[in-house]
Amino acid sequence: MNGQQGSGGAETDAAKGISARERAYRGIRAKLLNGDFPPGGFIEEVAAAEAIGVSRSPVREALNRLAAEGYLELHPRRGAMVRGLNAAELRDLYEVRLMVETHAVRKICRERRVVPAELTVLCERHEATSPDDFLDCVEINRLFHQAIVAAAGNTVLVQVFDGLQAPLARVAMLSLQQGVGKTDIIEDEHRQMIAALSAHDEAAIVDLVKRHLDLMPRLVSALQR
């Protein structure tokens, strides 16, 4: 599957019994991540509805949901504007994500918490996914890191991490499009992270998390060039 396509179109989703509201959300989100709706631009409800194959009502609901998640800004009488990401925001995002994930893995190691089997399943799913399918790679990567944070057993920490998902998804997509985050490297590091967590090796897992998240500063440098 090409990196510029979503994982299944409107017809496939409809065949799976997915609601028009969810199809609208997934379709618009995919277009946001792919860059079909560029930062600073406005999304027209009619055009989005036609492109995804739904009516305007589920599109409107999807836009409200995406605005709540941080992908869009809603402007009265003008509509939904796609939010941009600048270098300063990327740096701030990197700092917060690093704090959240290093705290989570330290807690898992110090409390000798069970490492969820879901992590291995997600690794296998990632390895079975085409490296050109950027959308699926981004989603699997999100689920992997979310599972690690959840394994720390702190619901507030999970809420903080989930609140970062809109910019993190866009960063992950940008990194793949820019060639900064190679999928094979990500897969290998994910396997190493599982091994370090399973051994409750705090020093090793913290080092791995820092190395793994280093793609964000590298992406800032790449975009500035």
PDB file of N, CA, C and O in Angstrom, residues 10-11 18 38-39 48 55 59 69 86 99 108 112-113 130 153 185 188:
ATOM      1  N   ALA A  10     -13.587   4.244   1.979  1.00  0.00           N
ATOM      2  CA  ALA A  10     -14.926   4.338   2.526  1.00  0.00           C
ATOM      3  C   ALA A  10     -15.726   3.067   2.256  1.00  0.00           C
ATOM      4  O   ALA A  10     -16.474   2.599   3.105  1.00  0.00           O
ATOM      5  N   GLU A  11     -15.548   2.478   1.066  1.00  0.00           N
ATOM      6  CA  GLU A  11     -16.304   1.272   0.735  1.00  0.00           C
ATOM      7  C   GLU A  11     -15.910   0.116   1.651  1.00  0.00           C
ATOM      8  O   GLU A  11     -16.749  -0.645   2.123  1.00  0.00           O
ATOM      9  N   ILE A  18     -18.656  -0.002   9.721  1.00  0.00           N
ATOM     10  CA  ILE A  18     -18.182   1.192  10.415  1.00  0.00           C
ATOM     11  C   ILE A  18     -19.112   2.355  10.093  1.00  0.00           C
ATOM     12  O   ILE A  18     -19.482   2.572   8.942  1.00  0.00           O
ATOM     13  N   PRO A  38      -3.361  20.832   3.942  1.00  0.00           N
ATOM     14  CA  PRO A  38      -2.126  21.436   4.451  1.00  0.00           C
ATOM     15  C   PRO A  38      -2.352  22.380   5.628  1.00  0.00           C
ATOM     16  O   PRO A  38      -3.436  22.954   5.773  1.00  0.00           O
ATOM     17  N   PRO A  39      -1.341  22.523   6.491  1.00  0.00           N
ATOM     18  CA  PRO A  39      -1.435  23.448   7.628  1.00  0.00           C
ATOM     19  C   PRO A  39      -1.771  24.854   7.165  1.00  0.00           C
ATOM     20  O   PRO A  39      -1.253  25.348   6.161  1.00  0.00           O
ATOM     21  N   ALA A  48     -15.031  17.697   1.679  1.00  0.00           N
ATOM     22  CA  ALA A  48     -14.617  16.556   2.507  1.00  0.00           C
ATOM     23  C   ALA A  48     -15.659  15.440   2.442  1.00  0.00           C
ATOM     24  O   ALA A  48     -15.313  14.261   2.351  1.00  0.00           O
ATOM     25  N   SER A  55     -22.257  12.112   4.213  1.00  0.00           N
ATOM     26  CA  SER A  55     -22.983  13.377   4.190  1.00  0.00           C
ATOM     27  C   SER A  55     -22.230  14.425   5.019  1.00  0.00           C
ATOM     28  O   SER A  55     -21.235  14.116   5.683  1.00  0.00           O
ATOM     29  N   VAL A  59     -19.345  14.631   8.744  1.00  0.00           N
ATOM     30  CA  VAL A  59     -18.118  15.402   8.536  1.00  0.00           C
ATOM     31  C   VAL A  59     -18.012  16.493   9.590  1.00  0.00           C
ATOM     32  O   VAL A  59     -16.940  16.714  10.179  1.00  0.00           O
ATOM     33  N   GLU A  69      -9.118  17.121  19.536  1.00  0.00           N
ATOM     34  CA  GLU A  69      -7.869  16.358  19.656  1.00  0.00           C
ATOM     35  C   GLU A  69      -6.642  17.197  19.311  1.00  0.00           C
ATOM     36  O   GLU A  69      -5.517  16.752  19.536  1.00  0.00           O
ATOM     37  N   ASN A  86       5.412  24.048  14.458  1.00  0.00           N
ATOM     38  CA  ASN A  86       6.680  24.748  14.239  1.00  0.00           C
ATOM     39  C   ASN A  86       7.781  24.099  15.081  1.00  0.00           C
ATOM     40  O   ASN A  86       7.534  23.219  15.902  1.00  0.00           O
ATOM     41  N   MET A  99       9.739  13.044  29.143  1.00  0.00           N
ATOM     42  CA  MET A  99       9.456  12.959  30.575  1.00  0.00           C
ATOM     43  C   MET A  99       8.423  11.874  30.870  1.00  0.00           C
ATOM     44  O   MET A  99       8.587  11.082  31.799  1.00  0.00           O
ATOM     45  N   ILE A 108       7.862   0.996  35.708  1.00  0.00           N
ATOM     46  CA  ILE A 108       7.679  -0.421  35.370  1.00  0.00           C
ATOM     47  C   ILE A 108       8.830  -1.249  35.931  1.00  0.00           C
ATOM     48  O   ILE A 108       8.633  -2.323  36.507  1.00  0.00           O
ATOM     49  N   ARG A 112       8.736  -3.621  39.147  1.00  0.00           N
ATOM     50  CA  ARG A 112       8.793  -4.942  38.525  1.00  0.00           C
ATOM     51  C   ARG A 112       7.421  -5.359  37.980  1.00  0.00           C
ATOM     52  O   ARG A 112       6.923  -6.454  38.228  1.00  0.00           O
ATOM     53  N   ARG A 113       6.845  -4.445  37.229  1.00  0.00           N
ATOM     54  CA  ARG A 113       5.530  -4.675  36.648  1.00  0.00           C
ATOM     55  C   ARG A 113       5.620  -5.633  35.459  1.00  0.00           C
ATOM     56  O   ARG A 113       6.659  -5.702  34.785  1.00  0.00           O
ATOM     57  N   SER A 130       3.596  -3.206   5.401  1.00  0.00           N
ATOM     58  CA  SER A 130       4.484  -2.627   4.396  1.00  0.00           C
ATOM     59  C   SER A 130       5.092  -1.326   4.916  1.00  0.00           C
ATOM     60  O   SER A 130       4.378  -0.488   5.479  1.00  0.00           O
ATOM     61  N   GLY A 153       0.724   1.926  35.074  1.00  0.00           N
ATOM     62  CA  GLY A 153      -0.352   1.909  36.052  1.00  0.00           C
ATOM     63  C   GLY A 153      -0.745   3.255  36.613  1.00  0.00           C
ATOM     64  O   GLY A 153      -1.333   3.331  37.696  1.00  0.00           O
ATOM     65  N   ILE A 185      14.369   0.372  11.633  1.00  0.00           N
ATOM     66  CA  ILE A 185      15.068   0.791  12.850  1.00  0.00           C
ATOM     67  C   ILE A 185      14.088   0.857  14.012  1.00  0.00           C
ATOM     68  O   ILE A 185      14.389   0.424  15.132  1.00  0.00           O
ATOM     69  N   ASP A 188      13.340  -2.673  15.245  1.00  0.00           N
ATOM     70  CA  ASP A 188      14.452  -3.246  16.012  1.00  0.00           C
ATOM     71  C   ASP A 188      14.513  -2.630  17.407  1.00  0.00           C
ATOM     72  O   ASP A 188      14.702  -3.343  18.404  1.00  0.00           O
TER      73      ASP A 188
END
